[in-house]
Amino acid sequence: MTTRDPDPSIQYWLPLVVWIAAILAVSSIPGPTLALVGFSVQDKIAHASEYSVMGFLTCRWLLGVRVRPPRALTLSTLMGAGLGAADESWQRLIPGRECSARDWVADVIGIALGVTAAGIYYLALRSARGAGGDGHSRAAPRDADGIQLGGGDSGESV
């Protein structure tokens, strides 16, 4: 029996899956435990924050499995907005919780911020990889986070 190397894409999708599970776990807590009455700025910041991390991780995953950047940014935003809507709908079934369009808007704002941050991060890594000091790109392959996968002429990792 031969052993297989672990799927390298796990480093991209596992953090996303764990984060989504955390979001859904918090969404499943009955309302009185998390009671915030009416429109709360802190509540909207919390929604935007948790979904910005998800947007970043979603985009990082897609870029890591070699989805082209424009498509990765678009898909990340759409997937995040869809999950935000599903999460808000899920909360209708939880005692003391409600489905809120305002919360969903905060989710989408967070997603947009996270996806934007991931896009900027990707461009910065891409720019840094292309600037090898002499203006030529080094040939060593790197993952979406700029980590050298092996080989290369200097033997250094980022």
CSV table of N, CA, C and O in Angstrom, one decimal, residues 2-110:
chain,number,residue,atom,x,y,z
A,2,THR,N,0.6,2.2,-0.9
A,2,THR,CA,1.4,3.4,-1.0
A,2,THR,C,0.7,4.5,-0.2
A,2,THR,O,-0.5,4.5,-0.1
A,3,THR,N,1.6,5.4,0.3
A,3,THR,CA,1.0,6.5,1.0
A,3,THR,C,0.9,7.7,0.0
A,3,THR,O,1.8,7.9,-0.8
A,4,ARG,N,-0.1,8.4,0.2
A,4,ARG,CA,-0.3,9.6,-0.7
A,4,ARG,C,0.0,10.9,0.1
A,4,ARG,O,-0.2,10.9,1.3
A,5,ASP,N,0.6,11.8,-0.6
A,5,ASP,CA,0.9,13.1,0.0
A,5,ASP,C,-0.4,13.8,0.3
A,5,ASP,O,-1.4,13.6,-0.5
A,6,PRO,N,-0.5,14.5,1.4
A,6,PRO,CA,-1.8,15.2,1.7
A,6,PRO,C,-2.1,16.2,0.5
A,6,PRO,O,-1.2,16.8,-0.1
A,7,ASP,N,-3.3,16.4,0.3
A,7,ASP,CA,-3.8,17.4,-0.7
A,7,ASP,C,-3.3,18.8,-0.3
A,7,ASP,O,-3.6,19.3,0.7
A,8,PRO,N,-2.4,19.4,-1.2
A,8,PRO,CA,-1.9,20.7,-0.8
A,8,PRO,C,-3.0,21.8,-0.7
A,8,PRO,O,-2.7,22.8,-0.1
A,9,SER,N,-4.1,21.6,-1.3
A,9,SER,CA,-5.1,22.6,-1.3
A,9,SER,C,-5.8,22.7,0.1
A,9,SER,O,-6.5,23.6,0.4
A,10,ILE,N,-5.5,21.7,1.0
A,10,ILE,CA,-6.1,21.7,2.3
A,10,ILE,C,-5.7,23.0,3.1
A,10,ILE,O,-6.5,23.5,3.8
A,11,GLN,N,-4.5,23.5,2.8
A,11,GLN,CA,-4.1,24.7,3.5
A,11,GLN,C,-5.0,25.9,3.1
A,11,GLN,O,-5.0,26.9,3.8
A,12,TYR,N,-5.7,25.8,2.0
A,12,TYR,CA,-6.5,26.9,1.6
A,12,TYR,C,-8.0,26.7,2.0
A,12,TYR,O,-8.6,27.6,2.4
A,13,TRP,N,-8.5,25.5,1.9
A,13,TRP,CA,-9.9,25.3,2.2
A,13,TRP,C,-10.2,25.0,3.6
A,13,TRP,O,-11.3,25.3,4.2
A,14,LEU,N,-9.3,24.4,4.4
A,14,LEU,CA,-9.6,24.0,5.7
A,14,LEU,C,-9.8,25.2,6.6
A,14,LEU,O,-10.8,25.3,7.4
A,15,PRO,N,-9.0,26.3,6.6
A,15,PRO,CA,-9.3,27.5,7.4
A,15,PRO,C,-10.7,28.1,7.1
A,15,PRO,O,-11.4,28.5,8.0
A,16,LEU,N,-11.0,28.0,5.8
A,16,LEU,CA,-12.3,28.6,5.4
A,16,LEU,C,-13.5,27.7,6.0
A,16,LEU,O,-14.4,28.3,6.5
A,17,VAL,N,-13.4,26.4,5.9
A,17,VAL,CA,-14.4,25.5,6.4
A,17,VAL,C,-14.5,25.7,8.0
A,17,VAL,O,-15.6,25.8,8.5
A,18,VAL,N,-13.4,25.8,8.7
A,18,VAL,CA,-13.4,26.0,10.1
A,18,VAL,C,-14.1,27.4,10.4
A,18,VAL,O,-14.9,27.5,11.4
A,19,TRP,N,-13.8,28.4,9.7
A,19,TRP,CA,-14.4,29.7,9.9
A,19,TRP,C,-15.9,29.7,9.7
A,19,TRP,O,-16.7,30.3,10.5
A,20,ILE,N,-16.3,29.1,8.6
A,20,ILE,CA,-17.7,29.0,8.3
A,20,ILE,C,-18.5,28.2,9.4
A,20,ILE,O,-19.6,28.6,9.8
A,21,ALA,N,-17.9,27.2,9.9
A,21,ALA,CA,-18.5,26.4,10.9
A,21,ALA,C,-18.6,27.2,12.2
A,21,ALA,O,-19.6,27.2,12.9
A,22,ALA,N,-17.6,28.1,12.5
A,22,ALA,CA,-17.7,29.0,13.6
A,22,ALA,C,-18.8,30.0,13.5
A,22,ALA,O,-19.6,30.3,14.4
A,23,ILE,N,-19.0,30.6,12.3
A,23,ILE,CA,-20.1,31.5,12.0
A,23,ILE,C,-21.4,30.8,12.2
A,23,ILE,O,-22.3,31.4,12.9
A,24,LEU,N,-21.6,29.6,11.7
A,24,LEU,CA,-22.8,28.9,11.8
A,24,LEU,C,-23.1,28.5,13.3
A,24,LEU,O,-24.2,28.5,13.7
A,25,ALA,N,-22.0,28.2,14.0
A,25,ALA,CA,-22.2,27.8,15.4
A,25,ALA,C,-22.7,29.0,16.2
A,25,ALA,O,-23.6,28.9,17.0
A,26,VAL,N,-22.1,30.2,16.0
A,26,VAL,CA,-22.6,31.4,16.7
A,26,VAL,C,-24.0,31.7,16.3
A,26,VAL,O,-24.8,32.1,17.1
A,27,SER,N,-24.3,31.5,15.0
A,27,SER,CA,-25.7,31.8,14.5
A,27,SER,C,-26.7,30.9,15.1
A,27,SER,O,-27.9,31.2,15.1
A,28,SER,N,-26.3,29.8,15.6
A,28,SER,CA,-27.2,28.8,16.2
A,28,SER,C,-27.5,29.0,17.7
A,28,SER,O,-28.2,28.3,18.3
A,29,ILE,N,-26.8,30.0,18.3
A,29,ILE,CA,-27.0,30.3,19.7
A,29,ILE,C,-28.4,31.0,19.8
A,29,ILE,O,-28.6,32.0,19.2
A,30,PRO,N,-29.2,30.5,20.7
A,30,PRO,CA,-30.5,31.1,20.9
A,30,PRO,C,-30.4,32.6,21.3
A,30,PRO,O,-29.5,33.0,21.9
A,31,GLY,N,-31.4,33.4,20.8
A,31,GLY,CA,-31.4,34.9,20.9
A,31,GLY,C,-31.1,35.5,22.2
A,31,GLY,O,-30.3,36.4,22.3
A,32,PRO,N,-31.8,35.1,23.3
A,32,PRO,CA,-31.5,35.8,24.6
A,32,PRO,C,-30.1,35.8,25.0
A,32,PRO,O,-29.6,36.7,25.7
A,33,THR,N,-29.3,34.8,24.6
A,33,THR,CA,-27.9,34.8,25.0
A,33,THR,C,-27.1,35.9,24.3
A,33,THR,O,-26.2,36.4,24.9
A,34,LEU,N,-27.5,36.2,23.1
A,34,LEU,CA,-26.8,37.3,22.3
A,34,LEU,C,-27.7,38.5,22.2
A,34,LEU,O,-27.5,39.3,21.2
A,35,ALA,N,-28.6,38.8,23.1
A,35,ALA,CA,-29.6,39.8,22.9
A,35,ALA,C,-29.0,41.2,22.7
A,35,ALA,O,-28.3,41.7,23.5
A,36,LEU,N,-29.3,41.8,21.5
A,36,LEU,CA,-28.9,43.2,21.2
A,36,LEU,C,-30.2,43.8,20.6
A,36,LEU,O,-30.7,43.3,19.6
A,37,VAL,N,-30.7,44.7,21.3
A,37,VAL,CA,-32.0,45.3,20.8
A,37,VAL,C,-31.8,46.3,19.8
A,37,VAL,O,-31.0,47.2,19.9
A,38,GLY,N,-32.7,46.2,18.7
A,38,GLY,CA,-32.7,47.2,17.7
A,38,GLY,C,-31.4,47.3,16.8
A,38,GLY,O,-30.7,46.3,16.7
A,39,PHE,N,-31.1,48.4,16.3
A,39,PHE,CA,-29.9,48.6,15.5
A,39,PHE,C,-28.7,48.9,16.4
A,39,PHE,O,-28.7,49.9,17.1
A,40,SER,N,-27.8,48.0,16.4
A,40,SER,CA,-26.6,48.2,17.2
A,40,SER,C,-25.3,48.3,16.3
A,40,SER,O,-25.1,47.4,15.5
A,41,VAL,N,-24.6,49.4,16.5
A,41,VAL,CA,-23.4,49.6,15.7
A,41,VAL,C,-22.4,48.4,16.0
A,41,VAL,O,-21.8,47.9,15.1
A,42,GLN,N,-22.3,48.0,17.2
A,42,GLN,CA,-21.4,47.0,17.6
A,42,GLN,C,-21.8,45.7,16.9
A,42,GLN,O,-20.9,44.9,16.5
A,43,ASP,N,-23.1,45.4,16.8
A,43,ASP,CA,-23.6,44.2,16.1
A,43,ASP,C,-23.2,44.2,14.6
A,43,ASP,O,-22.8,43.2,14.1
A,44,LYS,N,-23.4,45.4,14.0
A,44,LYS,CA,-23.0,45.4,12.6
A,44,LYS,C,-21.5,45.3,12.4
A,44,LYS,O,-21.1,44.7,11.4
A,45,ILE,N,-20.8,45.9,13.3
A,45,ILE,CA,-19.3,45.7,13.2
A,45,ILE,C,-18.9,44.3,13.3
A,45,ILE,O,-18.0,43.8,12.6
A,46,ALA,N,-19.6,43.6,14.3
A,46,ALA,CA,-19.3,42.2,14.5
A,46,ALA,C,-19.6,41.4,13.2
A,46,ALA,O,-18.8,40.5,12.8
A,47,HIS,N,-20.8,41.6,12.6
A,47,HIS,CA,-21.2,41.0,11.3
A,47,HIS,C,-20.1,41.2,10.3
A,47,HIS,O,-19.7,40.3,9.6
A,48,ALA,N,-19.8,42.5,10.1
A,48,ALA,CA,-18.8,42.9,9.0
A,48,ALA,C,-17.5,42.2,9.3
A,48,ALA,O,-16.8,41.7,8.4
A,49,SER,N,-17.0,42.2,10.5
A,49,SER,CA,-15.7,41.6,10.9
A,49,SER,C,-15.7,40.1,10.6
A,49,SER,O,-14.7,39.6,10.0
A,50,GLU,N,-16.7,39.4,11.0
A,50,GLU,CA,-16.7,37.9,10.8
A,50,GLU,C,-16.8,37.6,9.3
A,50,GLU,O,-16.1,36.7,8.9
A,51,TYR,N,-17.5,38.4,8.6
A,51,TYR,CA,-17.6,38.1,7.2
A,51,TYR,C,-16.5,38.6,6.4
A,51,TYR,O,-16.2,38.1,5.3
A,52,SER,N,-15.7,39.6,6.9
A,52,SER,CA,-14.5,40.1,6.2
A,52,SER,C,-13.5,39.0,6.2
A,52,SER,O,-12.8,38.7,5.2
A,53,VAL,N,-13.3,38.3,7.4
A,53,VAL,CA,-12.4,37.2,7.5
A,53,VAL,C,-12.8,36.1,6.5
A,53,VAL,O,-12.0,35.5,5.8
A,54,MET,N,-14.1,35.8,6.4
A,54,MET,CA,-14.6,34.8,5.5
A,54,MET,C,-14.3,35.2,4.1
A,54,MET,O,-13.9,34.3,3.3
A,55,GLY,N,-14.6,36.4,3.7
A,55,GLY,CA,-14.3,36.9,2.4
A,55,GLY,C,-12.8,36.7,2.0
A,55,GLY,O,-12.5,36.3,0.9
A,56,PHE,N,-11.9,37.1,2.9
A,56,PHE,CA,-10.5,36.9,2.7
A,56,PHE,C,-10.1,35.5,2.5
A,56,PHE,O,-9.4,35.1,1.6
A,57,LEU,N,-10.6,34.6,3.4
A,57,LEU,CA,-10.3,33.2,3.3
A,57,LEU,C,-10.9,32.5,2.1
A,57,LEU,O,-10.2,31.7,1.5
A,58,THR,N,-12.1,32.9,1.7
A,58,THR,CA,-12.7,32.4,0.4
A,58,THR,C,-11.8,32.8,-0.8
A,58,THR,O,-11.5,31.9,-1.6
A,59,CYS,N,-11.4,34.0,-0.8
A,59,CYS,CA,-10.6,34.5,-2.0
A,59,CYS,C,-9.3,33.8,-2.0
A,59,CYS,O,-8.8,33.4,-3.0
A,60,ARG,N,-8.7,33.7,-0.8
A,60,ARG,CA,-7.4,33.0,-0.6
A,60,ARG,C,-7.5,31.6,-1.1
A,60,ARG,O,-6.6,31.1,-1.8
A,61,TRP,N,-8.6,30.9,-0.8
A,61,TRP,CA,-8.8,29.5,-1.2
A,61,TRP,C,-8.8,29.4,-2.7
A,61,TRP,O,-8.2,28.6,-3.4
A,62,LEU,N,-9.7,30.3,-3.3
A,62,LEU,CA,-9.8,30.2,-4.8
A,62,LEU,C,-8.5,30.6,-5.5
A,62,LEU,O,-8.2,29.9,-6.5
A,63,LEU,N,-7.8,31.6,-5.0
A,63,LEU,CA,-6.5,31.9,-5.6
A,63,LEU,C,-5.5,30.8,-5.4
A,63,LEU,O,-4.7,30.5,-6.3
A,64,GLY,N,-5.6,30.1,-4.3
A,64,GLY,CA,-4.7,29.0,-4.0
A,64,GLY,C,-4.9,27.8,-4.9
A,64,GLY,O,-3.9,27.1,-5.1
A,65,VAL,N,-6.1,27.6,-5.4
A,65,VAL,CA,-6.3,26.5,-6.3
A,65,VAL,C,-6.4,27.0,-7.7
A,65,VAL,O,-6.9,26.3,-8.6
A,66,ARG,N,-5.7,28.1,-7.9
A,66,ARG,CA,-5.4,28.7,-9.3
A,66,ARG,C,-6.6,29.2,-10.0
A,66,ARG,O,-6.6,29.2,-11.3
A,67,VAL,N,-7.6,29.7,-9.3
A,67,VAL,CA,-8.7,30.4,-10.0
A,67,VAL,C,-8.2,31.8,-10.4
A,67,VAL,O,-7.5,32.4,-9.5
A,68,ARG,N,-8.4,32.2,-11.6
A,68,ARG,CA,-7.8,33.6,-12.0
A,68,ARG,C,-8.4,34.7,-11.1
A,68,ARG,O,-9.5,34.6,-10.6
A,69,PRO,N,-7.5,35.7,-10.8
A,69,PRO,CA,-7.9,36.7,-9.8
A,69,PRO,C,-9.3,37.4,-10.0
A,69,PRO,O,-10.1,37.5,-9.1
A,70,PRO,N,-9.6,37.8,-11.2
A,70,PRO,CA,-10.9,38.5,-11.4
A,70,PRO,C,-12.1,37.6,-11.0
A,70,PRO,O,-13.0,37.9,-10.3
A,71,ARG,N,-12.0,36.3,-11.5
A,71,ARG,CA,-13.0,35.3,-11.2
A,71,ARG,C,-13.0,35.0,-9.7
A,71,ARG,O,-14.1,34.8,-9.1
A,72,ALA,N,-11.8,34.9,-9.1
A,72,ALA,CA,-11.8,34.6,-7.6
A,72,ALA,C,-12.4,35.7,-6.8
A,72,ALA,O,-13.2,35.4,-5.9
A,73,LEU,N,-12.2,36.9,-7.2
A,73,LEU,CA,-12.8,38.0,-6.4
A,73,LEU,C,-14.3,38.0,-6.6
A,73,LEU,O,-15.0,38.2,-5.6
A,74,THR,N,-14.8,37.8,-7.8
A,74,THR,CA,-16.2,37.8,-8.0
A,74,THR,C,-16.9,36.6,-7.3
A,74,THR,O,-17.9,36.8,-6.6
A,75,LEU,N,-16.3,35.4,-7.5
A,75,LEU,CA,-16.9,34.2,-6.9
A,75,LEU,C,-16.9,34.3,-5.3
A,75,LEU,O,-17.8,33.9,-4.7
A,76,SER,N,-15.8,34.9,-4.8
A,76,SER,CA,-15.7,35.0,-3.3
A,76,SER,C,-16.8,35.9,-2.8
A,76,SER,O,-17.5,35.6,-1.8
A,77,THR,N,-17.1,37.0,-3.5
A,77,THR,CA,-18.1,37.9,-3.1
A,77,THR,C,-19.5,37.3,-3.2
A,77,THR,O,-20.3,37.4,-2.3
A,78,LEU,N,-19.7,36.6,-4.4
A,78,LEU,CA,-21.1,36.0,-4.5
A,78,LEU,C,-21.3,34.8,-3.5
A,78,LEU,O,-22.4,34.7,-3.0
A,79,MET,N,-20.2,34.0,-3.3
A,79,MET,CA,-20.4,32.9,-2.4
A,79,MET,C,-20.6,33.5,-1.0
A,79,MET,O,-21.4,32.9,-0.2
A,80,GLY,N,-19.9,34.5,-0.6
A,80,GLY,CA,-20.1,35.1,0.7
A,80,GLY,C,-21.4,35.7,0.9
A,80,GLY,O,-22.1,35.5,2.0
A,81,ALA,N,-21.9,36.4,-0.1
A,81,ALA,CA,-23.3,37.0,0.0
A,81,ALA,C,-24.3,35.9,0.1
A,81,ALA,O,-25.3,36.0,0.9
A,82,GLY,N,-24.1,34.8,-0.6
A,82,GLY,CA,-25.1,33.7,-0.6
A,82,GLY,C,-25.0,33.1,0.8
A,82,GLY,O,-26.1,32.8,1.4
A,83,LEU,N,-23.9,32.9,1.4
A,83,LEU,CA,-23.8,32.3,2.7
A,83,LEU,C,-24.4,33.2,3.7
A,83,LEU,O,-25.0,32.8,4.7
A,84,GLY,N,-24.1,34.5,3.6
A,84,GLY,CA,-24.7,35.5,4.5
A,84,GLY,C,-26.2,35.4,4.5
A,84,GLY,O,-26.9,35.4,5.5
A,85,ALA,N,-26.8,35.3,3.3
A,85,ALA,CA,-28.3,35.2,3.2
A,85,ALA,C,-28.8,33.9,3.8
A,85,ALA,O,-29.8,33.9,4.5
A,86,ALA,N,-28.0,32.8,3.5
A,86,ALA,CA,-28.4,31.5,4.1
A,86,ALA,C,-28.3,31.6,5.6
A,86,ALA,O,-29.2,31.0,6.4
A,87,ASP,N,-27.3,32.2,6.1
A,87,ASP,CA,-27.1,32.3,7.6
A,87,ASP,C,-28.2,33.1,8.2
A,87,ASP,O,-28.8,32.7,9.2
A,88,GLU,N,-28.6,34.2,7.6
A,88,GLU,CA,-29.7,35.0,8.1
A,88,GLU,C,-31.0,34.2,8.1
A,88,GLU,O,-31.8,34.3,9.0
A,89,SER,N,-31.2,33.5,7.0
A,89,SER,CA,-32.4,32.6,6.9
A,89,SER,C,-32.4,31.6,8.0
A,89,SER,O,-33.5,31.3,8.6
A,90,TRP,N,-31.3,31.0,8.2
A,90,TRP,CA,-31.1,29.9,9.2
A,90,TRP,C,-31.5,30.5,10.6
A,90,TRP,O,-32.2,29.8,11.4
A,91,GLN,N,-31.2,31.7,10.9
A,91,GLN,CA,-31.5,32.3,12.2
A,91,GLN,C,-33.0,32.4,12.5
A,91,GLN,O,-33.4,32.5,13.7
A,92,ARG,N,-33.8,32.4,11.5
A,92,ARG,CA,-35.3,32.3,11.7
A,92,ARG,C,-35.7,31.1,12.5
A,92,ARG,O,-36.7,31.1,13.2
A,93,LEU,N,-35.0,30.0,12.3
A,93,LEU,CA,-35.3,28.8,12.9
A,93,LEU,C,-34.8,28.7,14.4
A,93,LEU,O,-35.1,27.7,15.1
A,94,ILE,N,-34.0,29.6,14.8
A,94,ILE,CA,-33.4,29.6,16.1
A,94,ILE,C,-34.2,30.4,17.1
A,94,ILE,O,-34.5,31.6,16.8
A,95,PRO,N,-34.6,29.9,18.2
A,95,PRO,CA,-35.5,30.6,19.1
A,95,PRO,C,-34.8,31.9,19.6
A,95,PRO,O,-33.6,32.0,19.9
A,96,GLY,N,-35.6,33.0,19.5
A,96,GLY,CA,-35.1,34.3,19.9
A,96,GLY,C,-34.2,35.0,18.9
A,96,GLY,O,-33.8,36.1,19.1
A,97,ARG,N,-34.0,34.4,17.7
A,97,ARG,CA,-33.2,35.1,16.7
A,97,ARG,C,-34.2,35.5,15.5
A,97,ARG,O,-35.3,35.0,15.4
A,98,GLU,N,-33.7,36.3,14.7
A,98,GLU,CA,-34.5,36.8,13.5
A,98,GLU,C,-33.6,37.0,12.3
A,98,GLU,O,-32.4,37.1,12.4
A,99,CYS,N,-34.3,37.0,11.2
A,99,CYS,CA,-33.6,37.2,9.9
A,99,CYS,C,-33.6,38.7,9.7
A,99,CYS,O,-34.7,39.3,9.7
A,100,SER,N,-32.4,39.3,9.4
A,100,SER,CA,-32.3,40.7,9.3
A,100,SER,C,-31.6,41.1,8.0
A,100,SER,O,-30.5,40.7,7.8
A,101,ALA,N,-32.3,42.0,7.3
A,101,ALA,CA,-31.7,42.5,6.0
A,101,ALA,C,-30.5,43.4,6.4
A,101,ALA,O,-29.5,43.4,5.7
A,102,ARG,N,-30.6,44.1,7.5
A,102,ARG,CA,-29.5,45.0,7.9
A,102,ARG,C,-28.2,44.2,8.2
A,102,ARG,O,-27.1,44.6,7.9
A,103,ASP,N,-28.5,43.0,8.9
A,103,ASP,CA,-27.3,42.2,9.2
A,103,ASP,C,-26.7,41.6,7.9
A,103,ASP,O,-25.5,41.5,7.8
A,104,TRP,N,-27.5,41.3,7.0
A,104,TRP,CA,-27.0,40.7,5.7
A,104,TRP,C,-26.2,41.8,5.0
A,104,TRP,O,-25.2,41.5,4.4
A,105,VAL,N,-26.7,43.1,5.0
A,105,VAL,CA,-25.9,44.2,4.4
A,105,VAL,C,-24.6,44.3,5.1
A,105,VAL,O,-23.5,44.5,4.4
A,106,ALA,N,-24.5,44.2,6.4
A,106,ALA,CA,-23.3,44.3,7.1
A,106,ALA,C,-22.4,43.1,6.7
A,106,ALA,O,-21.1,43.3,6.6
A,107,ASP,N,-23.0,41.9,6.5
A,107,ASP,CA,-22.2,40.8,6.1
A,107,ASP,C,-21.6,41.0,4.7
A,107,ASP,O,-20.4,40.8,4.5
A,108,VAL,N,-22.3,41.6,3.8
A,108,VAL,CA,-21.9,41.8,2.5
A,108,VAL,C,-20.8,42.9,2.5
A,108,VAL,O,-19.8,42.8,1.7
A,109,ILE,N,-20.9,43.9,3.3
A,109,ILE,CA,-19.9,44.9,3.4
A,109,ILE,C,-18.6,44.3,3.9
A,109,ILE,O,-17.5,44.5,3.4
A,110,GLY,N,-18.7,43.4,4.9
A,110,GLY,CA,-17.5,42.7,5.4
A,110,GLY,C,-16.9,41.8,4.3
A,110,GLY,O,-15.7,41.8,4.2
